[in-house]
Coordinates of C-alpha atoms and ligand atoms in Angstrom, one line a residue:
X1 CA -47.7 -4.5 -139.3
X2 CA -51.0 -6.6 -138.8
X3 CA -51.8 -8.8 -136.3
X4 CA -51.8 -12.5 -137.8
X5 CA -52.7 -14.4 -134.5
X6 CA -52.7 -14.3 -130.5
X7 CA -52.8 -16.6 -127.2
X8 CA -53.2 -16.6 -124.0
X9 CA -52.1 -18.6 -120.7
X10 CA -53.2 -18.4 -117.2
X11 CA -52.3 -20.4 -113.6
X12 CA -54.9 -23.1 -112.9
X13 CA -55.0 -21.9 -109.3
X14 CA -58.3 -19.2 -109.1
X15 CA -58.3 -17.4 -105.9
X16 CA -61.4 -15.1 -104.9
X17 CA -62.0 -12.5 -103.0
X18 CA -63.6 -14.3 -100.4
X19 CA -60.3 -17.1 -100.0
X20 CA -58.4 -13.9 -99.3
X21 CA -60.4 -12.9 -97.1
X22 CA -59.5 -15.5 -95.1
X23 CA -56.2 -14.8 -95.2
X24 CA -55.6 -10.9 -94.5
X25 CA -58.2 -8.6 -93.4
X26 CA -60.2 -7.9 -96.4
X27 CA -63.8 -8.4 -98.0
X28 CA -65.3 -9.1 -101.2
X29 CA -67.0 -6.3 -100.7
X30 CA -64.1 -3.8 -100.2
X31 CA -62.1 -5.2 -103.4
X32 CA -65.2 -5.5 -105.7
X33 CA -66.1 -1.9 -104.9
X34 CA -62.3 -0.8 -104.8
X35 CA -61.4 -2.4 -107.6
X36 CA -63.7 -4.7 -109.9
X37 CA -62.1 -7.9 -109.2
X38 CA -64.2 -11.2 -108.2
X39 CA -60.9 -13.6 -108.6
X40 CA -57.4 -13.7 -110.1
X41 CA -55.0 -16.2 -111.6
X42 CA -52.2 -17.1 -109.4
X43 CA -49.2 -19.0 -110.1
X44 CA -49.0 -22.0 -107.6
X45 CA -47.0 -24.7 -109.6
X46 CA -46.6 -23.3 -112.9
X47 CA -43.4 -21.7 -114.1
X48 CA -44.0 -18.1 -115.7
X49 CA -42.1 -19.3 -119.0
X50 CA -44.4 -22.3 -119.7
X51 CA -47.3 -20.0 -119.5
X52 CA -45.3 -17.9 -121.8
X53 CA -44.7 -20.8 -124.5
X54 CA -48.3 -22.0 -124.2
X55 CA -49.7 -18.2 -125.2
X56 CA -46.9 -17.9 -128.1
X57 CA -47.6 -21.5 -129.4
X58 CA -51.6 -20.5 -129.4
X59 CA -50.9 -17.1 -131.4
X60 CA -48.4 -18.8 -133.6
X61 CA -50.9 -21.7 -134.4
X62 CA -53.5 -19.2 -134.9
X63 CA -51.2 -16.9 -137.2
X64 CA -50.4 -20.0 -139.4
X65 CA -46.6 -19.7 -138.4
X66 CA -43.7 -21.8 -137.2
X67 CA -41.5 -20.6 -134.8
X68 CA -38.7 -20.7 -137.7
X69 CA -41.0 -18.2 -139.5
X70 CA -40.5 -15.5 -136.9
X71 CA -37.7 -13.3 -137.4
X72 CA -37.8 -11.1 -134.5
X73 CA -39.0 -12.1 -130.7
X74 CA -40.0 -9.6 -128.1
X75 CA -41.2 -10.5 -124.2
X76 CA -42.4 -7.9 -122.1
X77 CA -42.0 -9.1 -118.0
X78 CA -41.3 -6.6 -115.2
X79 CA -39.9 -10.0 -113.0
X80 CA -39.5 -13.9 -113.6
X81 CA -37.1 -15.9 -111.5
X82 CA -34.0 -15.6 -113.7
X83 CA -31.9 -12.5 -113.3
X84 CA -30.1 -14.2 -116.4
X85 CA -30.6 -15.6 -119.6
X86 CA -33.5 -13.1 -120.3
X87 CA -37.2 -14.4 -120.3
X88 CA -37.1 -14.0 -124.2
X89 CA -34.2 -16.9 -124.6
X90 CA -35.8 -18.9 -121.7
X91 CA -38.8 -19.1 -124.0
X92 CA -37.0 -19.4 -127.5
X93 CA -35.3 -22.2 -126.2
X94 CA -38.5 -24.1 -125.7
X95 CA -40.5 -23.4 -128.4
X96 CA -37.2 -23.5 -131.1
X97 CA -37.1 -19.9 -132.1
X98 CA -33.9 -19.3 -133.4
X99 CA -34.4 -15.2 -133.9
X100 CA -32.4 -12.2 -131.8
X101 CA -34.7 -12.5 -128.7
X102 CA -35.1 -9.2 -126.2
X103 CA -37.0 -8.7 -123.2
X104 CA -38.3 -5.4 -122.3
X105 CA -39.5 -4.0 -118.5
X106 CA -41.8 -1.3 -119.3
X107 CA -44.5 -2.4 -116.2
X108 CA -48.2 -2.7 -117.6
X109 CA -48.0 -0.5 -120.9
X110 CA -45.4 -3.2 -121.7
X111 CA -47.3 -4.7 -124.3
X112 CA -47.3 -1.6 -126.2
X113 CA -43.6 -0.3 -126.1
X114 CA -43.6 -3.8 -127.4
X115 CA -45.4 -3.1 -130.5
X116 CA -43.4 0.2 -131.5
X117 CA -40.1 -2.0 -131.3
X118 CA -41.9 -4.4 -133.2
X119 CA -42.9 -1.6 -136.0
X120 CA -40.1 0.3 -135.7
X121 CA -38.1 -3.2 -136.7
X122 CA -40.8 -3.6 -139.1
X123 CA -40.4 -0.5 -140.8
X124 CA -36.5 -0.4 -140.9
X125 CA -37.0 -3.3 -142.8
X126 CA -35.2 -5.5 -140.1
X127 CA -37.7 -7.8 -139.8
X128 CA -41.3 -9.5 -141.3
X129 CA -42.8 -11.5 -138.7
X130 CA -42.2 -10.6 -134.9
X131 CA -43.6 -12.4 -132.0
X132 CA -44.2 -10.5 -128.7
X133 CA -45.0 -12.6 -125.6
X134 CA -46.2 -10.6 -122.5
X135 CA -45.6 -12.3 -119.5
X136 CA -46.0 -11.6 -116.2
X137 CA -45.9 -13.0 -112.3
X138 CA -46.7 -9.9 -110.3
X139 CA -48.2 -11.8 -107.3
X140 CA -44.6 -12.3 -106.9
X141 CA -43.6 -8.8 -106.1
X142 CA -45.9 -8.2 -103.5
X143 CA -46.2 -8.7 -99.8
X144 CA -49.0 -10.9 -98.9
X145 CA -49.6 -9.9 -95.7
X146 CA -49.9 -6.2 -97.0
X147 CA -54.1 -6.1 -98.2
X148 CA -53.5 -2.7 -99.9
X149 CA -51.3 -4.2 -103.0
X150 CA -51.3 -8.0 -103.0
X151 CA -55.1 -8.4 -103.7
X152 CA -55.0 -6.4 -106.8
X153 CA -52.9 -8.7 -108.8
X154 CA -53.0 -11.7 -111.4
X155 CA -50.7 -13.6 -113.3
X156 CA -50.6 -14.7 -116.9
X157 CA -49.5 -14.8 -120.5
X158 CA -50.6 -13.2 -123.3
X159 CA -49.3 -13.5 -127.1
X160 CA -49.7 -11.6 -130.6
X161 CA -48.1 -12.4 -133.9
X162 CA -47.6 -9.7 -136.2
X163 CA -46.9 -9.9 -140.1
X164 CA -46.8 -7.5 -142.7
X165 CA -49.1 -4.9 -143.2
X166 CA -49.9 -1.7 -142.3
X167 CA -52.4 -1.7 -140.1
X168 CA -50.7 0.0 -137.1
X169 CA -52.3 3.5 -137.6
X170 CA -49.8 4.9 -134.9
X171 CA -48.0 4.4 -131.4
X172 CA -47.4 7.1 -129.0
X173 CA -45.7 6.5 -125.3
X174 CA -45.4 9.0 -122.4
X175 CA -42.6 8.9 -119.5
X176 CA -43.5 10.9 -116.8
X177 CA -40.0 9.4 -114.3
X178 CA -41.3 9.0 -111.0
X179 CA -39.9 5.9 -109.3
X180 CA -41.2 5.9 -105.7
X181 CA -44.7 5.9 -107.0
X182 CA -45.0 2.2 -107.5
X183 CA -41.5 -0.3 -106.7
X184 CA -40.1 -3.4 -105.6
X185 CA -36.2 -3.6 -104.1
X186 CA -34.6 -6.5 -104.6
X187 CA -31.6 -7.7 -102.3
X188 CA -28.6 -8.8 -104.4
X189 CA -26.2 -11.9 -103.7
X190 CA -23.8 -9.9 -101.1
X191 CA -20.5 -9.6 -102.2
X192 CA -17.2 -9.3 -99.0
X193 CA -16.5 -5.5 -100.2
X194 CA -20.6 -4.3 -99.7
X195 CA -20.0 -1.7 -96.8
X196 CA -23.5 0.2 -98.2
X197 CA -26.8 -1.0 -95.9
X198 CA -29.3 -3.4 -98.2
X199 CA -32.6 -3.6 -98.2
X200 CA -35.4 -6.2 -100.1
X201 CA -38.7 -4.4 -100.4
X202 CA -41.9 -5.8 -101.4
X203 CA -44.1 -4.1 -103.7
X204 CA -44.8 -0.5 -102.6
X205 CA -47.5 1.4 -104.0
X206 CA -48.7 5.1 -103.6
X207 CA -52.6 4.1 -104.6
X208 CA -54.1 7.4 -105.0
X209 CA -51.0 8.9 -107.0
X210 CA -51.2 5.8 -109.9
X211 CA -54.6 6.0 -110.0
X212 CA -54.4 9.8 -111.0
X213 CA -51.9 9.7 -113.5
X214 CA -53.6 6.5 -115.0
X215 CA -56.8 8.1 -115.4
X216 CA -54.9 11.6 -116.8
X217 CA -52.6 9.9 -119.1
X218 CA -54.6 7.6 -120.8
X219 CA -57.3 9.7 -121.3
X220 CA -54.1 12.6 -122.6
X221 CA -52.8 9.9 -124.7
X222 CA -55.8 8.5 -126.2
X223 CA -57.3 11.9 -126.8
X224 CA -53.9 13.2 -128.8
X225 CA -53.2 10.4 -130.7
X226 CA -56.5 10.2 -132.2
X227 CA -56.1 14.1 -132.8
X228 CA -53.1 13.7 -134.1
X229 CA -54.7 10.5 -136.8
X230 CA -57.4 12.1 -137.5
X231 CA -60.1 9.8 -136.1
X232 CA -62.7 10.9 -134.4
X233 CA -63.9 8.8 -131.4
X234 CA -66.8 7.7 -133.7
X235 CA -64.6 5.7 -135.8
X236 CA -63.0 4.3 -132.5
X237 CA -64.4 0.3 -132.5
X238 CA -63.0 -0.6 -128.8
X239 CA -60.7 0.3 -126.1
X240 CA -58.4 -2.3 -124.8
X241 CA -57.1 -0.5 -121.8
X242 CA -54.6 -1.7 -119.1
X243 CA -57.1 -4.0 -116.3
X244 CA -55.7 -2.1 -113.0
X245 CA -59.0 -1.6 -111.7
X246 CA -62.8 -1.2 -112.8
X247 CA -62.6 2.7 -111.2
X248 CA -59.9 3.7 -113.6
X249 CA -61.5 2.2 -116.6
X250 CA -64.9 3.6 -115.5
X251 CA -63.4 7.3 -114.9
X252 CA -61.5 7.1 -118.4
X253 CA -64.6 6.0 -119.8
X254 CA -66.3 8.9 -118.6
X255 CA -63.6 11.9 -119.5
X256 CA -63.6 10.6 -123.3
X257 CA -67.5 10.3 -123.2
X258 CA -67.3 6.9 -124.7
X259 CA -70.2 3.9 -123.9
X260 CA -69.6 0.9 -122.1
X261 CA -70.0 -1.5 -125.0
X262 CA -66.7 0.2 -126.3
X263 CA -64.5 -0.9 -123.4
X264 CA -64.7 -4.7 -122.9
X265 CA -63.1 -5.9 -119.5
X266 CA -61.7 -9.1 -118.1
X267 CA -60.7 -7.2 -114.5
X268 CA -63.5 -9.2 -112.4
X269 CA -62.0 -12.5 -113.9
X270 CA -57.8 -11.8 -113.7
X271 CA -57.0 -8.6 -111.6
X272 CA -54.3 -6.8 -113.1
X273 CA -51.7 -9.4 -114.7
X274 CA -49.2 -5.9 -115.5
X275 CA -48.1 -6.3 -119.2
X276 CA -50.4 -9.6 -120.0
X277 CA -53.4 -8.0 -119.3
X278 CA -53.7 -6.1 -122.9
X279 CA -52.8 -9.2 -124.3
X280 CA -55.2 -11.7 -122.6
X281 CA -57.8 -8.9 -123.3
X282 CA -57.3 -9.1 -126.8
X283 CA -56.7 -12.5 -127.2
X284 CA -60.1 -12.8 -125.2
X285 CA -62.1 -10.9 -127.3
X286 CA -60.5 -12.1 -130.2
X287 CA -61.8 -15.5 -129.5
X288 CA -65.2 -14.4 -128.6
X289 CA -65.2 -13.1 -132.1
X290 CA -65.9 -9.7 -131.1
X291 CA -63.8 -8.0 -133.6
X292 CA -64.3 -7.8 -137.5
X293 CA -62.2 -6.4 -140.4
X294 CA -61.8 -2.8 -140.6
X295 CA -62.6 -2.5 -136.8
X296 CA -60.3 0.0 -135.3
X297 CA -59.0 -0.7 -131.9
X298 CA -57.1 1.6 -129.4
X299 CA -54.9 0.5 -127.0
X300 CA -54.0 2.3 -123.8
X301 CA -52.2 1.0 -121.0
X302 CA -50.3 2.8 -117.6
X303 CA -48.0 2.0 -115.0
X304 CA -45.2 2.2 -112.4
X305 CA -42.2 4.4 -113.7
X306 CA -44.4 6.0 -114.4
X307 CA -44.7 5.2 -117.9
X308 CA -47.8 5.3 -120.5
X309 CA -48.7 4.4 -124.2
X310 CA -51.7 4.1 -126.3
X311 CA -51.5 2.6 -130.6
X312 CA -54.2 2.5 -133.1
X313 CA -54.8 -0.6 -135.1
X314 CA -56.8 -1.3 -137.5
X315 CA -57.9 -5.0 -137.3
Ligands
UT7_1 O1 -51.0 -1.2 -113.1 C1 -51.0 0.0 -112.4 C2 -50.9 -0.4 -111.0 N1 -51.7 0.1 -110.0 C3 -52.9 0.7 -110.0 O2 -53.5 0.9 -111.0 C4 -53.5 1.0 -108.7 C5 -54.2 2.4 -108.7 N2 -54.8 2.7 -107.5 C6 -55.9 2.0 -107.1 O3 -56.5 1.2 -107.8 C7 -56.5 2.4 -105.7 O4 -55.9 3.5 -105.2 C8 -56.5 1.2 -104.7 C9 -57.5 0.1 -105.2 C10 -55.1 0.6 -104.7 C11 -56.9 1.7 -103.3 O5 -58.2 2.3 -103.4 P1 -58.4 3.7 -102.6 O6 -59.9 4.0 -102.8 O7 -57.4 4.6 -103.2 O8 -58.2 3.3 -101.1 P2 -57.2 3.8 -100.1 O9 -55.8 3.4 -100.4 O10 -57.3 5.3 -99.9 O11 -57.6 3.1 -98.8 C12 -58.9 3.3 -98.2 C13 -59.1 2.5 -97.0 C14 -57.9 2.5 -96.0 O12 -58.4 2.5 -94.7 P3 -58.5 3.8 -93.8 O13 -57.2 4.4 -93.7 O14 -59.5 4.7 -94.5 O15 -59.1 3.3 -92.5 C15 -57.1 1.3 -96.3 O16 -56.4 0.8 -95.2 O17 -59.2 1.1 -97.3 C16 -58.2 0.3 -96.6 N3 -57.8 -0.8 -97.4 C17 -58.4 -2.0 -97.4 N4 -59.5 -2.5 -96.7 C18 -59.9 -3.7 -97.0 C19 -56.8 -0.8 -98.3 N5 -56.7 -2.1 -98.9 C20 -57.7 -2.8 -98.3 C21 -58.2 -4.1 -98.6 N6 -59.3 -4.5 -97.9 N7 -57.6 -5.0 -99.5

């Protein structure tokens, strides 16, 4: 496949460091040094799915396409407020696709389990044009009296439009199961037979832990894939890796002895939006008209299951 167009979407509300520090005991200086972020999006008044539409209306407009045009809809979210209809139909209905619709929770390397659906679809000859919206609200999951998880987060949108082509040199994901490493527990409606005891848990994170495994599997993932393509990291134009935090992309940087100029980052402007965050990266960049024809990118994103994924494309 070939990517035809893409969009982004974020809250209106910007929250810095500094407003939070009025809130919980924290600093600018401990989260820029921590992490790399200034100020995030939050979502205040917006609903997650009219972000959503906004970034797929942007990629579709820039792709040339209708939403009729798309034959095959994919949205990435880890948590929105319906349990049910998914995301995926939430949005079709308001932008007037009228294609099988799934949503997927893969956490942040959402974007790119997207994409191997989408050319895996492709390739089975199931489908020409596939939209994949990644959306995502994970200032929602987290406990805002806890400092250690809720200033790390933003929320947001991000869209691509693929088409046919074959500039998808290859996908690779990683599951490495390990679910107390990063989690949320949410309290079902209680039923008169629940004799079990219930619990609703904020988001819970073992910091140190992701950090590791992010740092080891993208650099694994990026390195192998690349091996297994044939590209040397010469060829490579950029890295859009996952926005988490400045130290990860910094340490990755440094194991695959790649310069900064290859690594473009929005995490001082959005903290880490989960799944959107490739996708307003790109969508970013794209815009800034960083990228020209033959350029090949690599994607590499990690997060809570723990779960990673890296694809080559060739823009
Ligand atoms: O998409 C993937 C999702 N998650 C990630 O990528 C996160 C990966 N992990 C990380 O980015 C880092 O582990 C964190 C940024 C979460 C934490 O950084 P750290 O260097 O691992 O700090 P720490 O958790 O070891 O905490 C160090 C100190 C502690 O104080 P004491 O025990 O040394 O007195 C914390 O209580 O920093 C304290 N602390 C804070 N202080 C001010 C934790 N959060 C804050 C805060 N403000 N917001």
């Amino acid at each position: 496949m070939k990517i035809l167009g893409t969009g982004s979407s974020l809250p209106h509300k910007v929250v810095s460091n500094d407003d939070l520090s009025k809130i919980m005991d924290t600093s600018d200086e401990w989260i820029s040094q921590r992490t790399g972020i200034k100020v995030r999006h939050v979502i205040s008044d917006e609903l997650l799915e009219d972000l959503a539409c906004d970034a797929a209306l942007k990629a579709l407009s820039m792709a040339g396409k209708t939403p009729q045009d798309i034959e095959f809809f994919i949205c990435s979210n880890v948590v929105n407020e319906y349990t049910t209809p998914s995301l995926s139909c939430i949005i079709s209905s308001k932008i007037g696709l009228s294609c099988p619709c799934i949503d997927i929770n893969c956490a942040c390397p959402g974007f790119i389990f997207s994409l191997d659906v989408a050319d895996s679809y492709y390739k089975a000859g199931k489908a020409n044009n596939i939209l994949i919206v990644c959306a995502d609200e994970p200032t929602r999951m987290c406990d805002w009296n806890d400092r250690t998880t809720s200033v790390l987060f933003g929320d947001g949108a991000g869209a691509v439009v693929l088409g046919p082509g074959d500039n998808i040199k290859g996908i690779q994901l990683h599951s490495l199961p390990a679910p107390d490493k990063i989690w949320q527990h949410r309290l079902l409606e209680s039923t008169p037979f629940i004799t079990k005891s219930e619990m609703n848990v904020p988001l819970q994170m073992k910091g140190r832990d992701v950090f590791k495994f992010a740092v080891n599997a993208s650099t694994a993932d990026v390195e192998s894939m690349l091996a297994k393509l044939g590209i040397s990291k010469g060829e490579v134009s950029y890295y859009i890796v996952h926005q988490a935090n400045m130290r990860i992309i910094d340490a990755i940087k440094n194991y695959l002895g790649e310069p900064d100029s290859k690594f473009p980052t929005n995490i001082a402007d959005h903290g880490n939006s989960s799944s959107a965050s490739c996708t307003i990266l790109l969508d970013e960049c794209n815009h800034n008209g960083m990228f020209k024809s033959g350029d090949l990118l690599v994607f590499s994103a990690f997060g809570a299951g723990l779960l990673s994924g890296v694809a080559v494309l060739e823009w």
